[in-house]
Coordinates of N, CA, C and O in Angstrom, one line a residue:
X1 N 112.5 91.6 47.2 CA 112.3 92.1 48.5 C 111.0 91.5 49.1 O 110.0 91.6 48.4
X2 N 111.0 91.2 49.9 CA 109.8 90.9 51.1 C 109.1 91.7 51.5 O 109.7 92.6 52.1
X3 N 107.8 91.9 51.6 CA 107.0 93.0 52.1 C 106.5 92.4 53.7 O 105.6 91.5 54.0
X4 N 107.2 93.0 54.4 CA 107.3 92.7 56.0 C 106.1 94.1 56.8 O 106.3 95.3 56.6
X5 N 105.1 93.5 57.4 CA 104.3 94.3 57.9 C 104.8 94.8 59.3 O 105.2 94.1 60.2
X6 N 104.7 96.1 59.2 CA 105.6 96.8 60.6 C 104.1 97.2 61.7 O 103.1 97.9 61.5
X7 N 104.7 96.5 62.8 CA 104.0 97.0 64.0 C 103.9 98.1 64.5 O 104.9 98.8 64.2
X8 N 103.1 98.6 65.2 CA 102.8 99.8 66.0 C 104.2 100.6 66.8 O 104.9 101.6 66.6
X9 N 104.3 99.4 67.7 CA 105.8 99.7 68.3 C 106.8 98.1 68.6 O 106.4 96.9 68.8
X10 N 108.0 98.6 68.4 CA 108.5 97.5 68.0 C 109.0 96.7 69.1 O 109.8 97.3 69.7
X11 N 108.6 95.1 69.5 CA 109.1 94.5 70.5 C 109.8 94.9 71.5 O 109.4 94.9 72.7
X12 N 111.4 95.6 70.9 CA 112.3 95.4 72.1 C 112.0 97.0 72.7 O 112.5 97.5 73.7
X13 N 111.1 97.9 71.7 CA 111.0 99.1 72.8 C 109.5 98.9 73.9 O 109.2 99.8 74.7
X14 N 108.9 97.7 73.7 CA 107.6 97.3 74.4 C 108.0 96.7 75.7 O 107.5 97.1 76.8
X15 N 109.1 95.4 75.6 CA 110.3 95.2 76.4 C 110.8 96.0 77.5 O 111.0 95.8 78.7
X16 N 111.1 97.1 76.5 CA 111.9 98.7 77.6 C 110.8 99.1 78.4 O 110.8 99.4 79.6
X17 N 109.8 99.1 77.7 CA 108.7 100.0 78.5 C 108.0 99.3 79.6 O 107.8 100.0 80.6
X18 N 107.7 97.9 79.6 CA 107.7 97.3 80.6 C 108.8 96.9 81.3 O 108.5 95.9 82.0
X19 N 110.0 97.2 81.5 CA 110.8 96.8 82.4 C 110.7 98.1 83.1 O 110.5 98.0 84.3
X20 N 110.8 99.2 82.4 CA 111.1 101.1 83.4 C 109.7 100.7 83.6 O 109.3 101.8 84.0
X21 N 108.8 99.9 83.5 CA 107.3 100.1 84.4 C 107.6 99.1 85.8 O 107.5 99.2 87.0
X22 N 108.0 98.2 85.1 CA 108.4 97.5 86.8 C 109.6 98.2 87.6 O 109.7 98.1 88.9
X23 N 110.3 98.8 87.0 CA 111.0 99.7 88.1 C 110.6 100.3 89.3 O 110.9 100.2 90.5
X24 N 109.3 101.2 88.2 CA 108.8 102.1 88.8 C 107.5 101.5 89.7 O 107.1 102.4 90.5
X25 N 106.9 100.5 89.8 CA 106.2 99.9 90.9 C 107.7 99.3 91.9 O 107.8 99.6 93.1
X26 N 108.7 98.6 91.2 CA 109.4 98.5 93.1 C 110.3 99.8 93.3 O 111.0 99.8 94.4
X27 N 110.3 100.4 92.7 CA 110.4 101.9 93.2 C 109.7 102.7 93.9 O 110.3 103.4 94.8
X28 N 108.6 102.7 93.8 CA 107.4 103.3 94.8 C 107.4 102.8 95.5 O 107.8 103.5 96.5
X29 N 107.0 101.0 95.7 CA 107.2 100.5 97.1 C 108.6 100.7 98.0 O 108.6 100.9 99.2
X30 N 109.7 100.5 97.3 CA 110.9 100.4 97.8 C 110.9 102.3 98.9 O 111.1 102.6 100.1
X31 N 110.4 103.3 97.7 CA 110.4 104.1 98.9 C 109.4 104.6 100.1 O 109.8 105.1 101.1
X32 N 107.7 104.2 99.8 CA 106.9 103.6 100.6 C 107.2 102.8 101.8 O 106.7 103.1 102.8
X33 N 108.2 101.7 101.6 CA 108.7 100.7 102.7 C 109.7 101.9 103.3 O 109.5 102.2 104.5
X34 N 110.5 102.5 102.7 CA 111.9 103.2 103.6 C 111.7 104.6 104.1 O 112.2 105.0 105.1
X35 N 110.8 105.4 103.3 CA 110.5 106.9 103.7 C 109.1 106.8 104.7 O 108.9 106.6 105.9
X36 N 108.3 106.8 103.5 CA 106.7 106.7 104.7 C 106.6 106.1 105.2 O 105.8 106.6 106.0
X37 N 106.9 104.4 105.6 CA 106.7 103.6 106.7 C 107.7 104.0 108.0 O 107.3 103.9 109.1
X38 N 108.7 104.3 107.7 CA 109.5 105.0 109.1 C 109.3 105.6 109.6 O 109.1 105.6 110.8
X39 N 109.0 107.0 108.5 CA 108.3 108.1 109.2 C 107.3 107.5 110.0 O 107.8 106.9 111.0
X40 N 106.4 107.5 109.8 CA 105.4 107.1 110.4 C 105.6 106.2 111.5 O 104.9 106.4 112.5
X41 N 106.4 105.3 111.6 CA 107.2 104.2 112.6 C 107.8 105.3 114.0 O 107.7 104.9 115.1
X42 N 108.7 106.8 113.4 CA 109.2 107.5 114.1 C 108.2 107.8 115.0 O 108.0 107.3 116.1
X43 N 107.1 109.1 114.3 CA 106.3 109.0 114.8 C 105.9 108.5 116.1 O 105.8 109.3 117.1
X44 N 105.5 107.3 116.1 CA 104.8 106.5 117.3 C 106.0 105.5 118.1 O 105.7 104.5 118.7
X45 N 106.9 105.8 117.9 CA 108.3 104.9 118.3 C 107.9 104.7 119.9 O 107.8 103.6 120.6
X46 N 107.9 105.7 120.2 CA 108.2 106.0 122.0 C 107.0 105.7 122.4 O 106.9 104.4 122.4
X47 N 105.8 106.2 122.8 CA 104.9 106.1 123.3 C 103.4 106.2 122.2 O 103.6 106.6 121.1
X48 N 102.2 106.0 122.5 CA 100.8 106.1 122.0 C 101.2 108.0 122.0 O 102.0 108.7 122.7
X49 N 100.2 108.3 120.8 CA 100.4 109.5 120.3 C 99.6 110.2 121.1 O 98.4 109.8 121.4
X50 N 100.1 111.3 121.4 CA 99.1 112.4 122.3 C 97.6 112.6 121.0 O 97.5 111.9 120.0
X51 N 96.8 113.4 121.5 CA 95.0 113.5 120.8 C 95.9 114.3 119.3 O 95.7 114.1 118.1
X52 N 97.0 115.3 119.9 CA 96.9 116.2 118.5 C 97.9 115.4 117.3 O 97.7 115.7 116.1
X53 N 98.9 114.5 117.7 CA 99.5 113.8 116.7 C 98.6 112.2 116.2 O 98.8 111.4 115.3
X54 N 97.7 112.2 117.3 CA 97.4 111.0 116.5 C 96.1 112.0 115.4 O 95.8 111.6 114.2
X55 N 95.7 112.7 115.8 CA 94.5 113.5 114.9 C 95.0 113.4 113.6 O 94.4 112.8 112.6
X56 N 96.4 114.1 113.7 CA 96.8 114.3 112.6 C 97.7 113.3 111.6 O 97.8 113.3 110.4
X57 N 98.4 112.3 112.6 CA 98.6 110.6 111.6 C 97.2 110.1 111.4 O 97.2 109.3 110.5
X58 N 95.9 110.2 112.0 CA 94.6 109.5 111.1 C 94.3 110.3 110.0 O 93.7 109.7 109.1
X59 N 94.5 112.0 110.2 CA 94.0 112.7 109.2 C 95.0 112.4 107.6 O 94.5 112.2 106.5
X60 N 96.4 112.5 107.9 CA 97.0 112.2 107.3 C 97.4 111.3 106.2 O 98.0 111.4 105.1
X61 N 96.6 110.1 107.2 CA 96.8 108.6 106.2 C 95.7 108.7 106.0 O 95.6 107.8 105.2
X62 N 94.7 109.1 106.1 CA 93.1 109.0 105.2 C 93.2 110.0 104.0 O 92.5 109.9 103.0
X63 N 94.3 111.0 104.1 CA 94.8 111.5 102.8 C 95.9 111.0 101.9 O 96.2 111.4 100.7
X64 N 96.5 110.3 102.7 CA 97.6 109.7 101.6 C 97.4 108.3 101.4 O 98.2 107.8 100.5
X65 N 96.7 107.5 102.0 CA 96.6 106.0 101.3 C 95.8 106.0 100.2 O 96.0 105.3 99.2
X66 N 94.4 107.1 100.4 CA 93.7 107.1 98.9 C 94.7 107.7 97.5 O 94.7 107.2 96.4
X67 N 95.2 108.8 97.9 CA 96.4 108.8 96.7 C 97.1 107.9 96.5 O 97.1 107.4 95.4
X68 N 97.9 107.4 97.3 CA 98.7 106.3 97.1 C 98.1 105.2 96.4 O 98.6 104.6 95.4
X69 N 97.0 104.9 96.9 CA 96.1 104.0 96.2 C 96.1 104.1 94.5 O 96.5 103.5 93.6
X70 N 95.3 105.4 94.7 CA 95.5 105.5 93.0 C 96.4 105.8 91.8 O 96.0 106.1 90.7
X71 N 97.5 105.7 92.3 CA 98.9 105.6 92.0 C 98.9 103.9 91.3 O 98.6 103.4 90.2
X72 N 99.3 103.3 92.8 CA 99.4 102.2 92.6 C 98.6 100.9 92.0 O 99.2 100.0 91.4
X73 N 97.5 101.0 92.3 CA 96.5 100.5 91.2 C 96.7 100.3 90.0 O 97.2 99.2 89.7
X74 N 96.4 100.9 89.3 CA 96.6 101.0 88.1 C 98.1 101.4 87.7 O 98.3 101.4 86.5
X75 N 98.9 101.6 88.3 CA 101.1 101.2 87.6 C 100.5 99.3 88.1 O 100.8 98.6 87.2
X76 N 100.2 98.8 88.8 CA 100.3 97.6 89.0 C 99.5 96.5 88.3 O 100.0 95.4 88.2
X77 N 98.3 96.9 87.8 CA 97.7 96.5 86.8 C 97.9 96.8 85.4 O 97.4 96.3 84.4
X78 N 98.7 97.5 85.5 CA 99.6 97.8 83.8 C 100.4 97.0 83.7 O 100.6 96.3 82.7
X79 N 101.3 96.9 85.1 CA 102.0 95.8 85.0 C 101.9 94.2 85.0 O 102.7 93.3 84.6
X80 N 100.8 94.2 85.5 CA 100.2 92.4 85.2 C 100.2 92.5 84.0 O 101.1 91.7 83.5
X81 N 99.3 93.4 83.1 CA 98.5 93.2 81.7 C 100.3 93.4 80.7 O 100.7 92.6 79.9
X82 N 100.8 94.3 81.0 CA 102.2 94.6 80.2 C 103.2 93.2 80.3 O 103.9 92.9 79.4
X83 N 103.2 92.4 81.8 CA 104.4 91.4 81.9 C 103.6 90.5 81.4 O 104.5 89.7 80.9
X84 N 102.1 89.8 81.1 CA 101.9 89.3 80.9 C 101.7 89.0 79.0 O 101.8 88.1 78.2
X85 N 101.5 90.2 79.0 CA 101.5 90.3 77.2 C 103.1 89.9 76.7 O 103.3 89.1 75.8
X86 N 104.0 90.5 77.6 CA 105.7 89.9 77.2 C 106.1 89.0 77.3 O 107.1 88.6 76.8
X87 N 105.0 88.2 78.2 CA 105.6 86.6 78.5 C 104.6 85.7 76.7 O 104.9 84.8 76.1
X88 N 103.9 86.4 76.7 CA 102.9 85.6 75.5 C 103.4 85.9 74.5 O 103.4 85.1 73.5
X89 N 103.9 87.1 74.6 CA 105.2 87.7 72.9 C 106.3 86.2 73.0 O 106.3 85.1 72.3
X90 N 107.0 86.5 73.9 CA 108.7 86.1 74.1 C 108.7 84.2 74.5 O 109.5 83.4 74.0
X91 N 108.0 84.1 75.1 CA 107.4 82.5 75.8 C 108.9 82.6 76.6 O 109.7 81.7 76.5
X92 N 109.2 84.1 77.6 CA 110.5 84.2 78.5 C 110.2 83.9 79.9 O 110.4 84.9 80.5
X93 N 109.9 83.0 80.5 CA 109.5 82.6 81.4 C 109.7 84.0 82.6 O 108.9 84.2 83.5
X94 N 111.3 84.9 82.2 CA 111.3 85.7 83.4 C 110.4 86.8 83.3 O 110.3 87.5 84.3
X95 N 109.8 87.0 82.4 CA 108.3 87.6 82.3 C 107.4 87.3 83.3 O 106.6 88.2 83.7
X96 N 107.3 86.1 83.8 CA 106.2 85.5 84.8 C 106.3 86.0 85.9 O 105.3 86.4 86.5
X97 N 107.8 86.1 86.2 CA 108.5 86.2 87.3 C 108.0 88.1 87.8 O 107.5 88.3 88.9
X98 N 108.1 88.9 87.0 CA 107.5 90.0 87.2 C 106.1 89.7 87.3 O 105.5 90.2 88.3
X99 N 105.4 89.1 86.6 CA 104.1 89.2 86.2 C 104.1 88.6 87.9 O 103.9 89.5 88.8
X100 N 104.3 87.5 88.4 CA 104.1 86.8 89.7 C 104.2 88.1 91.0 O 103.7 88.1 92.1
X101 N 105.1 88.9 90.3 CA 105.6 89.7 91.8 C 104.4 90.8 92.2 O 104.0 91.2 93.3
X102 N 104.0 91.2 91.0 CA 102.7 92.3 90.7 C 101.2 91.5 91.2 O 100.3 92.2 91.6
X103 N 101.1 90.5 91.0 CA 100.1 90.1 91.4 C 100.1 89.4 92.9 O 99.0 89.1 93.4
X104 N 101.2 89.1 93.4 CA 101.6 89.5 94.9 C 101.3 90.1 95.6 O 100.6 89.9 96.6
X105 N 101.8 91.4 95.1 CA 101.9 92.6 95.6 C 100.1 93.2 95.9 O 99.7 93.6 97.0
X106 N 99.7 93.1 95.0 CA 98.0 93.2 95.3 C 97.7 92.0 96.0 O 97.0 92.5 96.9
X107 N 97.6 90.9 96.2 CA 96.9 89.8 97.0 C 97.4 90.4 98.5 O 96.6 90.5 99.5
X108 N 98.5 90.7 98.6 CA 99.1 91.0 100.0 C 98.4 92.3 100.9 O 98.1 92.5 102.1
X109 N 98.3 93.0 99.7 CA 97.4 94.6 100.1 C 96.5 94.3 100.3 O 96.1 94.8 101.4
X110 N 95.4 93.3 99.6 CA 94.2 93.3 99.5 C 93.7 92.4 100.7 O 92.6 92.7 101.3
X111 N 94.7 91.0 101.2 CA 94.4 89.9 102.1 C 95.3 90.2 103.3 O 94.8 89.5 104.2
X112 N 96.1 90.8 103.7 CA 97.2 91.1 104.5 C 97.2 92.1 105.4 O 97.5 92.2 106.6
X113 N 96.8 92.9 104.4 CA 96.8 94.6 105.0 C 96.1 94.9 105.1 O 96.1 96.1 105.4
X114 N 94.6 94.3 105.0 CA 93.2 95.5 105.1 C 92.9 95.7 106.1 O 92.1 96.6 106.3
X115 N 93.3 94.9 107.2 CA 92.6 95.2 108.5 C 93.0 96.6 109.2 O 92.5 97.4 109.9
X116 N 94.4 96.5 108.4 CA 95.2 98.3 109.1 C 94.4 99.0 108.4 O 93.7 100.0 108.8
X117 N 94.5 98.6 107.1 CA 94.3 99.9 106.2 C 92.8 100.5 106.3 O 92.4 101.6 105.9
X118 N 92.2 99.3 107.0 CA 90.5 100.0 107.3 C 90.6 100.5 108.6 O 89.9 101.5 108.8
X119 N 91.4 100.0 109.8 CA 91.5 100.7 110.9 C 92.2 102.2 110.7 O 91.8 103.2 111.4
X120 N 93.2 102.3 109.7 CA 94.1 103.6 110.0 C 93.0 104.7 109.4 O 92.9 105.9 109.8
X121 N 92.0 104.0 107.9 CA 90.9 105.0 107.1 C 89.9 105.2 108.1 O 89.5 106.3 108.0
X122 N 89.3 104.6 109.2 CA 88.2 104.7 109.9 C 88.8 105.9 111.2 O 88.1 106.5 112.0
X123 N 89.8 105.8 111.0 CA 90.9 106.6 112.7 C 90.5 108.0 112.5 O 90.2 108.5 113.5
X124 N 90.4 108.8 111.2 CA 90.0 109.9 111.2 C 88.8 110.9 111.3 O 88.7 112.1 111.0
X125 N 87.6 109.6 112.0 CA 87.3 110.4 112.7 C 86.8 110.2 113.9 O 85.7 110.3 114.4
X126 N 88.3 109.5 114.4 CA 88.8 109.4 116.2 C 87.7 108.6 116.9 O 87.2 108.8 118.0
X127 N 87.2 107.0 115.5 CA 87.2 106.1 116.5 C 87.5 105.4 117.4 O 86.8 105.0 118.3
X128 N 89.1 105.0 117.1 CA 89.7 104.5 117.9 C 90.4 105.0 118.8 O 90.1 106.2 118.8
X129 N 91.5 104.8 119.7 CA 91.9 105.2 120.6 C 93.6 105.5 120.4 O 94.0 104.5 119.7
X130 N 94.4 106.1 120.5 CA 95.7 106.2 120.2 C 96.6 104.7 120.5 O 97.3 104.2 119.6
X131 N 96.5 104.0 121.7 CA 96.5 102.8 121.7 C 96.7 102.1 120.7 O 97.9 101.7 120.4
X132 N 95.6 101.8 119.9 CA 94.9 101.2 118.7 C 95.6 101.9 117.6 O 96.2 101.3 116.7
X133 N 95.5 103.1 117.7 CA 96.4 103.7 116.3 C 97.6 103.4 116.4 O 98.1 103.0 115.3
X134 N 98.2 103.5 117.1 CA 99.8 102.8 117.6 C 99.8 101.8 117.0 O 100.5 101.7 115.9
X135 N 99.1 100.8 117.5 CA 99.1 99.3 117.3 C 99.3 99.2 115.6 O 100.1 98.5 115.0
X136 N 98.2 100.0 115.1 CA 97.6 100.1 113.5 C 99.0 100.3 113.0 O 99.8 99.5 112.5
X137 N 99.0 101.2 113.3 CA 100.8 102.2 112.5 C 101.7 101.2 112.2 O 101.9 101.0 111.0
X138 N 102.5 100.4 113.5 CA 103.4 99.7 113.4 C 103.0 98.5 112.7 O 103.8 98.1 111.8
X139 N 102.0 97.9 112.9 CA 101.2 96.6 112.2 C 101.5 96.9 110.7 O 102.4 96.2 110.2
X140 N 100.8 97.9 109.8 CA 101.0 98.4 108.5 C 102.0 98.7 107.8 O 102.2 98.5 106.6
X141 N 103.0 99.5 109.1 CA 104.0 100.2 108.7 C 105.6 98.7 108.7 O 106.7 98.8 108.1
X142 N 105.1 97.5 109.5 CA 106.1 96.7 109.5 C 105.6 95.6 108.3 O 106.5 94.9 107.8
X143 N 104.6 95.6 107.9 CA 103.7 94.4 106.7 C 103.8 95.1 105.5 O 103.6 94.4 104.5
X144 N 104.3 96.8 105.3 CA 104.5 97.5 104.1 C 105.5 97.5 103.7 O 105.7 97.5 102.5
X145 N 106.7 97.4 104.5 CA 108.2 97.4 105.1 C 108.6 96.0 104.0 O 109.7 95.5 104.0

């Protein structure tokens, strides 16, 4: 008999674990893009938001993008570090392919979107004008989409 040294956890369940982790980042986004970006799209569809609805979409998103934030952060940096260790296990090239979409996904947030995402964080405390938050909303809400 061969004395074979056993790993911690075994390849194809490290595999599983990183795949239900990338799920669950384009799951978040996928409902991000379809629930909270509409909403929020509904919202301001028709006209600039009267004082008390826009109060309350700047109060709103200055409470839910920092959660959201720390959600996603770190599921998305697990998943660099997780697709990336699978592609160095397996040499499976469609490992990259995940690993590429995660590190996307942050260059896009970080280079793309900040200009909303600092206008919609600064809106709560009614620097800008509904106008402007309008503008923000749909801007964010179509680049998250």
């Amino acid at each position: 008999l061969t004395s074979r040294k056993m790993s911690a956890l075994p390849l194809h369940a490290f595999y599983a674990i990183t795949s239900a982790l990338n799920g669950t980042v384009f799951g978040t986004l996928l409902f991000g893009g379809f629930v909270d970006c509409r909403t929020l799209l509904q919202l301001v569809s028709a006209k600039d938001p009267d004082k008390e609805v826009a109060q309350a979409l700047s109060v709103g998103f200055s409470l839910w993008w920092p959660n959201g934030a720390s959600l996603m952060i770190p599921l998305i940096a697990s998943g660099v570090g997780l697709n990336a260790f699978a592609y160095f296990k397996s040499r499976n090239s469609l490992w990259l392919l995940s690993l590429g979409s995660h590190v996307s996904i942050l260059a896009w947030t970080a280079l793309v979107m900040a200009k909303d995402i600092k206008t919609l964080m600064s809106a709560s405390n009614l620097s800008i004008g509904p106008s402007e938050l309008r503008a923000s909303i749909i801007s964010f809400s179509l680049l998250h989409a």
